[in-house]
Every structure is written in C-alpha cells, then in structure tokens.
mmCIF file of C-alpha atoms in Angstrom:
data_model
loop_
_atom_site.group_PDB
_atom_site.id
_atom_site.type_symbol
_atom_site.label_atom_id
_atom_site.label_comp_id
_atom_site.label_asym_id
_atom_site.label_seq_id
_atom_site.Cartn_x
_atom_site.Cartn_y
_atom_site.Cartn_z
ATOM 1 C CA MET A 2 -10.064 13.245 -18.853
ATOM 2 C CA PRO A 3 -11.517 14.916 -15.749
ATOM 3 C CA ALA A 4 -15.213 14.496 -15.251
ATOM 4 C CA GLN A 5 -17.238 17.518 -16.250
ATOM 5 C CA THR A 6 -20.238 18.694 -14.262
ATOM 6 C CA ARG A 7 -23.404 19.690 -16.057
ATOM 7 C CA SER A 8 -25.393 22.625 -14.778
ATOM 8 C CA LYS A 9 -28.136 22.563 -17.406
ATOM 9 C CA ARG A 10 -31.323 20.709 -16.674
ATOM 10 C CA SER A 11 -33.767 19.888 -19.441
ATOM 11 C CA ALA A 12 -37.448 20.502 -18.763
ATOM 12 C CA SER A 13 -40.104 17.954 -19.731
ATOM 13 C CA SER A 14 -43.865 18.219 -20.141
ATOM 14 C CA LYS A 15 -44.299 16.715 -16.670
ATOM 15 C CA ASP A 16 -41.939 19.236 -15.107
ATOM 16 C CA GLU A 17 -43.090 22.634 -16.324
ATOM 17 C CA PRO A 18 -41.898 25.767 -14.483
ATOM 18 C CA SER A 19 -44.456 27.085 -11.984
ATOM 19 C CA GLU A 20 -44.155 30.588 -13.432
ATOM 20 C CA PRO A 21 -43.944 31.948 -16.956
ATOM 21 C CA PRO A 22 -40.346 32.016 -18.238
ATOM 22 C CA ALA A 23 -40.007 35.813 -18.131
ATOM 23 C CA LYS A 24 -41.161 36.066 -14.535
ATOM 24 C CA ALA A 25 -39.235 32.990 -13.482
ATOM 25 C CA ALA A 26 -36.025 34.549 -14.767
ATOM 26 C CA LYS A 27 -36.578 37.610 -12.581
ATOM 27 C CA THR A 28 -37.389 35.648 -9.426
ATOM 28 C CA ALA A 29 -34.874 32.832 -9.773
ATOM 29 C CA LYS A 30 -33.142 32.102 -6.480
ATOM 30 C CA GLN A 31 -29.516 33.060 -6.138
ATOM 31 C CA PRO A 32 -27.057 30.413 -4.903
ATOM 32 C CA ALA A 33 -27.291 29.970 -1.145
ATOM 33 C CA THR A 34 -24.646 31.848 0.783
ATOM 34 C CA LYS A 35 -23.042 31.296 4.142
ATOM 35 C CA LYS A 36 -20.729 33.374 6.238
ATOM 36 C CA GLN A 37 -17.503 31.944 7.631
ATOM 37 C CA GLY A 38 -15.011 34.207 9.360
ATOM 38 C CA GLY A 39 -16.581 37.289 7.830
ATOM 39 C CA LYS A 40 -16.324 35.891 4.310
ATOM 40 C CA VAL A 41 -19.330 35.169 2.142
ATOM 41 C CA GLU A 42 -19.098 32.011 0.072
ATOM 42 C CA THR A 43 -21.660 30.767 -2.397
ATOM 43 C CA LYS A 44 -22.828 27.183 -2.503
ATOM 44 C CA GLN A 45 -22.088 27.246 -6.202
ATOM 45 C CA ALA A 46 -18.433 28.094 -5.534
ATOM 46 C CA SER A 47 -18.262 25.396 -2.876
ATOM 47 C CA ASP A 48 -19.686 22.827 -5.254
ATOM 48 C CA GLY A 49 -17.184 23.903 -7.883
ATOM 49 C CA THR A 50 -14.269 23.428 -5.496
ATOM 50 C CA ALA A 51 -15.528 19.988 -4.483
ATOM 51 C CA SER A 52 -15.905 19.015 -8.123
ATOM 52 C CA THR A 53 -12.347 20.129 -8.881
ATOM 53 C CA THR A 54 -10.969 18.197 -5.913
ATOM 54 C CA ALA A 55 -12.885 15.065 -6.885
ATOM 55 C CA SER A 56 -11.590 15.364 -10.438
ATOM 56 C CA LEU A 57 -8.013 15.779 -9.220
ATOM 57 C CA MET A 58 -8.289 12.805 -6.848
ATOM 58 C CA LYS A 59 -9.565 10.518 -9.591
ATOM 59 C CA ARG A 60 -6.876 11.712 -11.966
ATOM 60 C CA LEU A 61 -4.141 11.104 -9.400
ATOM 61 C CA LEU A 62 -5.327 7.505 -9.040
ATOM 62 C CA SER A 63 -5.464 6.905 -12.799
ATOM 63 C CA GLU A 64 -3.074 4.608 -14.656
ATOM 64 C CA GLU A 65 -2.055 7.513 -16.873
ATOM 65 C CA VAL A 66 -0.776 9.596 -13.971
ATOM 66 C CA TYR A 67 0.803 6.581 -12.265
ATOM 67 C CA ALA A 68 2.867 6.070 -15.423
ATOM 68 C CA LEU A 69 4.033 9.692 -15.186
ATOM 69 C CA ALA A 70 5.051 9.213 -11.560
ATOM 70 C CA TYR A 71 6.805 5.911 -12.194
ATOM 71 C CA PRO A 72 7.980 5.811 -15.807
ATOM 72 C CA ARG A 73 9.043 2.526 -17.312
ATOM 73 C CA ILE A 74 12.752 1.915 -16.828
ATOM 74 C CA GLU A 75 14.034 0.594 -20.120
ATOM 75 C CA LYS A 76 16.984 -1.741 -20.373
ATOM 76 C CA GLY A 77 20.017 -0.569 -22.274
ATOM 77 C CA HIS A 78 22.609 2.150 -22.048
ATOM 78 C CA GLY A 79 22.792 5.904 -22.187
ATOM 79 C CA GLU A 80 20.089 6.772 -19.651
ATOM 80 C CA LYS A 81 20.627 10.295 -18.405
ATOM 81 C CA ASP A 82 19.923 9.331 -14.816
ATOM 82 C CA TRP A 83 23.028 7.221 -14.491
ATOM 83 C CA SER A 84 25.658 8.426 -12.081
ATOM 84 C CA GLU A 85 28.236 10.840 -13.442
ATOM 85 C CA GLU A 86 31.150 8.806 -12.137
ATOM 86 C CA GLU A 87 33.400 7.198 -14.699
ATOM 87 C CA ARG A 88 32.473 3.576 -14.967
ATOM 88 C CA VAL A 89 35.380 1.203 -14.659
ATOM 89 C CA LYS A 90 33.722 -2.155 -14.240
ATOM 90 C CA PRO A 91 36.053 -4.913 -13.109
ATOM 91 C CA LEU A 92 35.428 -8.375 -14.444
ATOM 92 C CA PRO A 93 33.030 -10.000 -11.971
ATOM 93 C CA LYS A 94 34.191 -13.177 -10.357
ATOM 94 C CA GLU A 95 33.013 -16.380 -11.985
ATOM 95 C CA LYS A 96 29.461 -17.242 -10.896
ATOM 96 C CA ALA A 97 29.222 -14.002 -8.911
ATOM 97 C CA GLY A 98 25.642 -13.547 -7.850
ATOM 98 C CA GLN A 99 24.702 -16.951 -9.234
ATOM 99 C CA MET A 100 23.795 -19.950 -7.115
ATOM 100 C CA GLU A 101 24.221 -23.551 -8.168
ATOM 101 C CA ALA A 102 21.282 -24.777 -10.217
ATOM 102 C CA GLU A 103 19.914 -26.941 -7.438
ATOM 103 C CA GLN A 104 19.940 -23.954 -5.067
ATOM 104 C CA ARG A 105 18.351 -21.368 -7.334
ATOM 105 C CA THR A 106 14.855 -21.349 -5.908
ATOM 106 C CA ASP A 107 12.857 -18.535 -4.422
ATOM 107 C CA ALA A 108 10.302 -18.303 -1.654
ATOM 108 C CA ASP A 109 7.250 -17.826 -3.844
ATOM 109 C CA GLY A 110 7.108 -20.916 -5.985
ATOM 110 C CA GLY A 111 10.546 -22.459 -6.423
ATOM 111 C CA GLN A 112 11.004 -20.852 -9.828
ATOM 112 C CA ASP A 113 14.526 -20.627 -11.208
ATOM 113 C CA ARG A 114 15.440 -16.972 -10.729
ATOM 114 C CA SER A 115 17.399 -16.808 -13.984
ATOM 115 C CA THR A 116 14.176 -17.360 -15.956
ATOM 116 C CA GLY A 117 11.694 -15.735 -13.545
ATOM 117 C CA LYS A 118 9.602 -12.647 -14.056
ATOM 118 C CA ALA A 119 10.811 -9.084 -13.807
ATOM 119 C CA ARG A 120 10.138 -7.337 -10.520
ATOM 120 C CA GLY A 121 10.467 -3.770 -9.343
ATOM 121 C CA TYR A 122 9.151 -1.132 -6.983
ATOM 122 C CA THR A 123 5.787 -0.947 -8.741
ATOM 123 C CA SER A 124 5.274 -4.714 -8.997
ATOM 124 C CA PRO A 125 2.163 -6.045 -7.231
ATOM 125 C CA GLY A 126 2.567 -8.494 -4.389
ATOM 126 C CA LEU A 127 5.919 -7.387 -2.998
ATOM 127 C CA THR A 128 6.562 -8.921 0.415
ATOM 128 C CA PRO A 129 7.202 -6.797 3.519
ATOM 129 C CA PHE A 130 10.881 -7.784 3.259
ATOM 130 C CA ALA A 131 11.045 -6.610 -0.359
ATOM 131 C CA GLU A 132 9.259 -3.383 0.611
ATOM 132 C CA LEU A 133 11.945 -2.734 3.226
ATOM 133 C CA ILE A 134 14.731 -3.337 0.693
ATOM 134 C CA CYS A 135 13.012 -0.873 -1.672
ATOM 135 C CA ALA A 136 12.760 1.699 1.114
ATOM 136 C CA ILE A 137 16.443 1.386 1.958
ATOM 137 C CA LEU A 138 17.530 1.787 -1.673
ATOM 138 C CA LEU A 139 15.172 4.710 -2.330
ATOM 139 C CA SER A 140 16.365 6.516 0.790
ATOM 140 C CA LYS A 141 19.863 6.768 -0.668
ATOM 141 C CA PRO A 142 21.023 9.987 -2.402
ATOM 142 C CA LEU A 143 20.131 8.744 -5.886
ATOM 143 C CA SER A 144 17.955 10.139 -8.633
ATOM 144 C CA HIS A 145 14.413 8.784 -8.719
ATOM 145 C CA ARG A 146 14.958 6.695 -11.834
ATOM 146 C CA LEU A 147 18.333 5.408 -10.715
ATOM 147 C CA GLY A 148 16.747 4.211 -7.483
ATOM 148 C CA LEU A 149 14.002 2.438 -9.431
ATOM 149 C CA ARG A 150 16.587 0.929 -11.773
ATOM 150 C CA THR A 151 18.638 -0.394 -8.870
ATOM 151 C CA ILE A 152 15.597 -2.118 -7.358
ATOM 152 C CA ALA A 153 14.508 -3.616 -10.686
ATOM 153 C CA THR A 154 18.002 -4.908 -11.441
ATOM 154 C CA LEU A 155 18.398 -6.462 -7.994
ATOM 155 C CA PHE A 156 14.971 -8.142 -7.990
ATOM 156 C CA SER A 157 14.750 -9.271 -11.634
ATOM 157 C CA PRO A 158 16.513 -12.046 -13.586
ATOM 158 C CA PRO A 159 19.273 -13.013 -13.788
ATOM 159 C CA PHE A 160 19.815 -11.944 -10.159
ATOM 160 C CA GLY A 161 16.434 -12.322 -8.463
ATOM 161 C CA LEU A 162 17.735 -11.165 -5.086
ATOM 162 C CA TYR A 163 14.513 -10.246 -3.305
ATOM 163 C CA THR A 164 14.423 -12.769 -0.445
ATOM 164 C CA PRO A 165 16.608 -13.007 2.678
ATOM 165 C CA GLU A 166 17.967 -16.392 1.631
ATOM 166 C CA ALA A 167 18.849 -15.236 -1.882
ATOM 167 C CA LEU A 168 20.681 -12.131 -0.644
ATOM 168 C CA GLU A 169 22.520 -14.127 1.996
ATOM 169 C CA LYS A 170 23.621 -16.945 -0.294
ATOM 170 C CA ALA A 171 24.714 -14.540 -3.015
ATOM 171 C CA GLY A 172 27.434 -13.164 -0.757
ATOM 172 C CA LYS A 173 28.965 -9.749 -1.185
ATOM 173 C CA GLU A 174 30.157 -10.440 -4.735
ATOM 174 C CA GLY A 175 26.721 -11.638 -5.755
ATOM 175 C CA ARG A 176 25.077 -8.547 -4.271
ATOM 176 C CA ARG A 177 27.728 -6.315 -5.792
ATOM 177 C CA GLU A 178 27.134 -7.530 -9.340
ATOM 178 C CA PRO A 179 23.585 -6.122 -9.763
ATOM 179 C CA MET A 180 24.805 -2.828 -8.299
ATOM 180 C CA TYR A 181 27.340 -2.582 -11.122
ATOM 181 C CA GLU A 182 24.786 -3.737 -13.665
ATOM 182 C CA ALA A 183 22.418 -0.958 -12.571
ATOM 183 C CA ARG A 184 25.315 1.520 -12.537
ATOM 184 C CA THR A 185 24.147 2.810 -9.218
ATOM 185 C CA GLN A 186 26.298 4.711 -6.752
ATOM 186 C CA HIS A 187 27.953 3.413 -3.556
ATOM 187 C CA LYS A 188 28.005 -0.091 -5.035
ATOM 188 C CA ASP A 189 30.259 -1.836 -2.522
ATOM 189 C CA LYS A 190 28.706 -0.078 0.458
ATOM 190 C CA THR A 191 25.220 -1.040 -0.704
ATOM 191 C CA ALA A 192 26.272 -4.661 -1.251
ATOM 192 C CA ASP A 193 27.548 -4.781 2.329
ATOM 193 C CA GLN A 194 24.431 -3.087 3.676
ATOM 194 C CA LEU A 195 22.074 -5.569 2.022
ATOM 195 C CA GLY A 196 23.863 -8.340 3.883
ATOM 196 C CA ASP A 197 23.575 -6.386 7.133
ATOM 197 C CA VAL A 198 19.828 -5.961 6.571
ATOM 198 C CA VAL A 199 19.311 -9.716 6.401
ATOM 199 C CA GLN A 200 21.437 -10.288 9.487
ATOM 200 C CA GLY A 201 19.607 -7.583 11.448
ATOM 201 C CA LEU A 202 16.173 -8.891 10.510
ATOM 202 C CA ARG A 203 17.126 -12.436 11.475
ATOM 203 C CA GLU A 204 18.038 -11.133 14.915
ATOM 204 C CA ILE A 205 14.652 -9.383 15.147
ATOM 205 C CA CYS A 206 12.460 -12.071 13.582
ATOM 206 C CA GLY A 207 14.379 -15.318 14.124
ATOM 207 C CA ASP A 208 15.783 -17.798 11.629
ATOM 208 C CA ASN A 209 12.503 -18.886 10.039
ATOM 209 C CA GLU A 210 12.613 -17.636 6.452
ATOM 210 C CA GLN A 211 8.923 -16.779 6.207
ATOM 211 C CA ASP A 212 9.003 -14.915 9.516
ATOM 212 C CA VAL A 213 11.777 -12.715 8.123
ATOM 213 C CA ILE A 214 10.024 -12.254 4.776
ATOM 214 C CA GLN A 215 6.848 -11.126 6.548
ATOM 215 C CA LEU A 216 8.732 -9.135 9.234
ATOM 216 C CA LYS A 217 6.526 -11.075 11.622
ATOM 217 C CA ALA A 218 8.058 -9.811 14.875
ATOM 218 C CA VAL A 219 7.609 -6.168 13.859
ATOM 219 C CA ARG A 220 4.080 -6.750 12.575
ATOM 220 C CA GLU A 221 3.019 -8.500 15.770
ATOM 221 C CA ALA A 222 4.611 -5.785 17.908
ATOM 222 C CA VAL A 223 2.402 -3.062 16.395
ATOM 223 C CA GLN A 224 -0.874 -4.981 16.318
ATOM 224 C CA GLY A 225 -3.411 -3.690 18.803
ATOM 225 C CA GLN A 226 -1.576 -0.406 19.330
ATOM 226 C CA LYS A 227 -2.922 3.041 18.573
ATOM 227 C CA ARG A 228 -1.624 4.516 15.372
ATOM 228 C CA ASN A 229 0.983 6.855 16.847
ATOM 229 C CA GLU A 230 2.245 4.076 19.149
ATOM 230 C CA ALA A 231 2.354 1.582 16.274
ATOM 231 C CA VAL A 232 4.342 3.978 14.091
ATOM 232 C CA GLU A 233 6.890 4.621 16.841
ATOM 233 C CA THR A 234 7.166 0.922 17.713
ATOM 234 C CA ALA A 235 7.876 -0.031 14.108
ATOM 235 C CA ARG A 236 10.307 2.852 13.736
ATOM 236 C CA SER A 237 12.186 1.927 16.914
ATOM 237 C CA LYS A 238 12.456 -1.809 16.219
ATOM 238 C CA LEU A 239 13.629 -1.320 12.644
ATOM 239 C CA THR A 240 16.132 1.503 13.139
ATOM 240 C CA SER A 241 17.675 -0.118 16.209
ATOM 241 C CA GLY A 242 17.897 -3.567 14.648
ATOM 242 C CA VAL A 243 18.756 -2.874 11.000
ATOM 243 C CA LYS A 244 22.124 -1.279 10.355
ATOM 244 C CA GLY A 245 22.008 1.668 7.953
ATOM 245 C CA LEU A 246 18.230 2.137 8.088
ATOM 246 C CA GLY A 247 17.451 5.753 8.934
ATOM 247 C CA PRO A 248 14.316 7.882 9.389
ATOM 248 C CA THR A 249 13.802 8.455 5.655
ATOM 249 C CA GLY A 250 13.960 4.749 4.906
ATOM 250 C CA VAL A 251 11.466 3.971 7.676
ATOM 251 C CA ASP A 252 9.108 6.669 6.369
ATOM 252 C CA ILE A 253 9.161 5.118 2.893
ATOM 253 C CA PHE A 254 8.601 1.655 4.364
ATOM 254 C CA LEU A 255 5.663 2.749 6.549
ATOM 255 C CA ARG A 256 4.139 4.616 3.623
ATOM 256 C CA ARG A 257 3.997 1.365 1.660
ATOM 257 C CA ILE A 258 3.489 -1.299 4.329
ATOM 258 C CA GLN A 259 0.185 0.174 5.550
ATOM 259 C CA ALA A 260 -1.514 -1.364 2.519
ATOM 260 C CA HIS A 261 -0.389 -4.867 3.517
ATOM 261 C CA GLU A 262 -2.542 -7.295 5.451
ATOM 262 C CA GLY A 263 -1.831 -7.199 9.175
ATOM 263 C CA TRP A 264 -0.301 -3.709 9.141
ATOM 264 C CA HIS A 265 -3.474 -1.647 9.494
ATOM 265 C CA ALA A 266 -2.305 -0.388 12.921
ATOM 266 C CA VAL A 267 -0.023 2.178 11.241
ATOM 267 C CA TYR A 268 -2.757 3.378 8.838
ATOM 268 C CA PRO A 269 -3.218 6.119 7.820
ATOM 269 C CA PHE A 270 0.458 7.087 7.755
ATOM 270 C CA MET A 271 2.021 9.970 5.848
ATOM 271 C CA ASP A 272 5.466 11.470 6.299
ATOM 272 C CA SER A 273 6.108 15.209 6.400
ATOM 273 C CA ARG A 274 7.505 15.363 2.871
ATOM 274 C CA THR A 275 4.423 13.796 1.345
ATOM 275 C CA ALA A 276 2.226 16.050 3.476
ATOM 276 C CA SER A 277 3.925 19.122 2.013
ATOM 277 C CA ILE A 278 3.236 17.813 -1.501
ATOM 278 C CA ALA A 279 -0.441 17.326 -0.626
ATOM 279 C CA VAL A 280 -0.549 20.938 0.576
ATOM 280 C CA ARG A 281 0.870 22.144 -2.744
ATOM 281 C CA LEU A 282 -1.995 20.404 -4.522
ATOM 282 C CA GLU A 283 -4.445 21.900 -2.003
ATOM 283 C CA LEU A 284 -5.601 18.447 -0.946
ATOM 284 C CA ILE A 285 -5.106 19.289 2.735
ATOM 285 C CA ASP A 286 -4.862 22.489 4.733
ATOM 286 C CA GLU A 287 -1.416 23.968 5.246
ATOM 287 C CA LYS A 288 -1.975 24.090 9.009
ATOM 288 C CA ALA A 289 -2.311 20.306 9.140
ATOM 289 C CA ALA A 290 1.010 19.674 7.405
ATOM 290 C CA GLY A 291 2.967 20.326 10.596
ATOM 291 C CA ASP A 292 1.371 17.269 12.211
ATOM 292 C CA SER A 293 1.918 14.345 9.845
ATOM 293 C CA LEU A 294 -0.577 12.065 11.630
ATOM 294 C CA ARG A 295 -3.302 14.700 11.445
ATOM 295 C CA ALA A 296 -2.367 15.399 7.832
ATOM 296 C CA ALA A 297 -2.672 11.688 7.033
ATOM 297 C CA SER A 298 -6.142 11.531 8.587
ATOM 298 C CA ASP A 299 -7.272 14.637 6.697
ATOM 299 C CA LEU A 300 -6.032 13.313 3.368
ATOM 300 C CA ASP A 301 -7.577 9.896 3.990
ATOM 301 C CA GLU A 302 -10.947 11.499 4.751
ATOM 302 C CA MET A 303 -10.672 13.671 1.654
ATOM 303 C CA LEU A 304 -9.882 10.639 -0.493
ATOM 304 C CA ASN A 305 -12.754 8.606 0.931
ATOM 305 C CA LYS A 306 -15.129 11.515 0.384
ATOM 306 C CA HIS A 307 -14.405 11.735 -3.318
ATOM 307 C CA VAL A 308 -13.328 8.187 -4.203
ATOM 308 C CA LYS A 309 -15.418 5.524 -2.501
ATOM 309 C CA SER A 310 -13.726 2.187 -1.793
ATOM 310 C CA ALA A 311 -15.473 -1.170 -1.635
ATOM 311 C CA SER A 312 -13.683 -2.280 1.538
ATOM 312 C CA ASP A 313 -11.233 -1.141 4.199
ATOM 313 C CA GLU A 314 -8.489 -3.028 2.370
ATOM 314 C CA LYS A 315 -9.245 -1.232 -0.907
ATOM 315 C CA ARG A 316 -9.324 2.078 0.944
ATOM 316 C CA ARG A 317 -5.859 1.470 2.418
ATOM 317 C CA GLN A 318 -4.550 0.466 -0.985
ATOM 318 C CA ALA A 319 -5.985 3.594 -2.620
ATOM 319 C CA PHE A 320 -4.484 5.804 0.083
ATOM 320 C CA THR A 321 -1.064 4.165 -0.289
ATOM 321 C CA ARG A 322 -1.184 4.509 -4.062
ATOM 322 C CA LEU A 323 -2.116 8.178 -3.743
ATOM 323 C CA LEU A 324 0.936 8.825 -1.555
ATOM 324 C CA ASP A 325 3.172 6.944 -3.985
ATOM 325 C CA VAL A 326 1.856 9.022 -6.872
ATOM 326 C CA LEU A 327 2.356 12.317 -5.024
ATOM 327 C CA VAL A 328 5.992 11.479 -4.279
ATOM 328 C CA GLY A 329 6.662 10.149 -7.778
ATOM 329 C CA LEU A 330 5.148 13.179 -9.506
ATOM 330 C CA ASP A 331 7.183 15.496 -7.320
ATOM 331 C CA LEU A 332 10.434 13.667 -8.090
ATOM 332 C CA GLU A 333 9.598 13.581 -11.799
ATOM 333 C CA LYS A 334 8.673 17.293 -11.689
ATOM 334 C CA LYS A 335 5.202 16.568 -13.099
ATOM 335 C CA LEU A 336 3.154 17.806 -10.143
ATOM 336 C CA ASP A 337 2.114 21.181 -11.556
ATOM 337 C CA ALA A 338 1.300 19.732 -14.967
ATOM 338 C CA VAL A 339 -1.110 17.205 -13.471
ATOM 339 C CA LYS A 340 -2.695 19.837 -11.239
ATOM 340 C CA ASN A 341 -3.236 22.228 -14.151
ATOM 341 C CA ASP A 342 -4.756 19.485 -16.313
ATOM 342 C CA SER A 343 -7.318 18.522 -13.675
#
C-alpha cells in the first residue's frame, strides 16, 4: 500500500503554542508560495506532488507490481497468448535437442541440463550472452507472454540452451524443438538465427567460451567511453556482427545490460519507447522524451531522489528494474491501474 503522509502534529506540554488557540488560528501562516512562469504554486501542493511521486516509485519497484508486469508463465496447454496458427507438430528427430550424457554440462556448474533449474527472462544472474538471446527473442513480433514463454522453454530443462556451446551443439533440430514446445512463431527461422548469433559473437569475441558468454570484446570496447559513445559503440558492434539483431533488440539488451558489472559506461540508458511510458506516468517531463539520453538521466535522478540506494550497483539495478516494470506493465495493459492505485 502506498505510504500515507501525516499532516497532524500532536502538541505536548513542552511544546505549547505561543499564542492562545483562538488567536493562533487567525494568525496561522499560509503555505509558502512561489511564482514560476506567472503561476503561483503552494509549497503544500509541491509537497503533495513529491509524496505522490515517491509513492508511485516505491510501488513500481515492489514485488507485487513486478508480478503484474511479468506474470508467471504456467506450463500446460490452452494459453490464450499462443499463436493463432494451426499447430501441426512433426515428430522431432530422435535425440533432437539432446546431447549425449557425457556432453550435457553447462557453463555455470556442470549440472546436467535435463535436471537443472528453470530459467527465464526474470531469473537472477543471467549472463550477458543470455541477456542478448532474451533481447533478440523479445524483439520479435510476438505477444509479451509468448516471448517470455519462448525464453523460459529454451533456457529451462529439458533443453537448457542458454550458453553458446549448448546452442551450437544442439544443432538446428535441437534449437527447433524448444520453439515447437513453446508454440512460438517463426520456429525454423528462429532456430537458424540462434545459430547465427553464436557464430557472430564468436567472430566478435573469439573462441573462448567465457569471453563469448560475457561478451568481453563488446564490454571492453565501451569501457572508458562517455555514455553516448558507449551506447553507439555497443550498438554498432552488435548490429554489424550479429545477423538478425536490429535496433529494437539492441535497445532491449542495453536496457538490461547496464545493471551488469563492467557495463556502467552505458548507464543510465533508456530507449524512446520506455521514455514515452515514463511520460505517461508523469515521471519525467514530456519535453525530455525526445532525447532518450536526457530522459534516462532525468528518470535516474528522480528515482534516486525518492528511492535511495546503498551503492552505485544497487542504484543501477533499481533503475534497470524500473525500466523493465514500465515496459512490462505497458505490454500487460496494467499501467493505468497501477498509476491510479498509487
């Protein structure tokens, strides 16, 4: 529930009014006023606006609202967000998407992927490589929930295809199988593209698996640059080297990667779509929305003003989460409901 401000102040014997109550009521000071552009605003109104904004910010960062923005994707059949195409699922080839038992290890612990933990877009600890895969899938013309389902199916058991090596060894048939399982659209095209992503990143980052997982070459290229230069460097290297990755996909990737260690050069980043959502919630001025870098700075300052973070890392994480929530609420058509409840 939003925090409520209290305007009443109780008097104690040590804090008696300097005048009798009747006289004090007549001479009580009115809220301070100030003129801006010919308009007279009261301090009381200003304080009320600040309180409302602070309440909204805290609500947007709450677990309750995050669950509205990114609802749990249940397993099963009959979800309304599935594609409308008639599903004619051919029998997958034997062992499609499955590696031999001795090969089924992943980069973060050697755990057998068939019995590993579920992963998805909202899972903590996604690698930069996994973030890029998420961005590519979410940039496709899919419904919000279908995009989330596709990611969860690809990353989770029994497939566990969230590392370059796993996607490469699975082959097209192995990448195609989770696409059919998720009942996503453009299944074959997406299976091909995922292979192209790995190939493109190996050309950018080299053959070392961890360098590809961390997108080391891109990260090092942006370090030490000013924010606008860092954003353009990352955008250029990724779009020119990764087949099928367009501006929307890069925007989603940059929105998320700024919270990762070593990527602070692109922070604060916000794309134009997210900026327009922030304007609708009156978190930033409409004039700033035309310049996404300025809009990002304004929103970051607003967030830090109302929600203090313990460290720069926590501040970047809070900012990234706020952007995620804004986009998710908009796609789930819950934006106005959250605003009205705050």
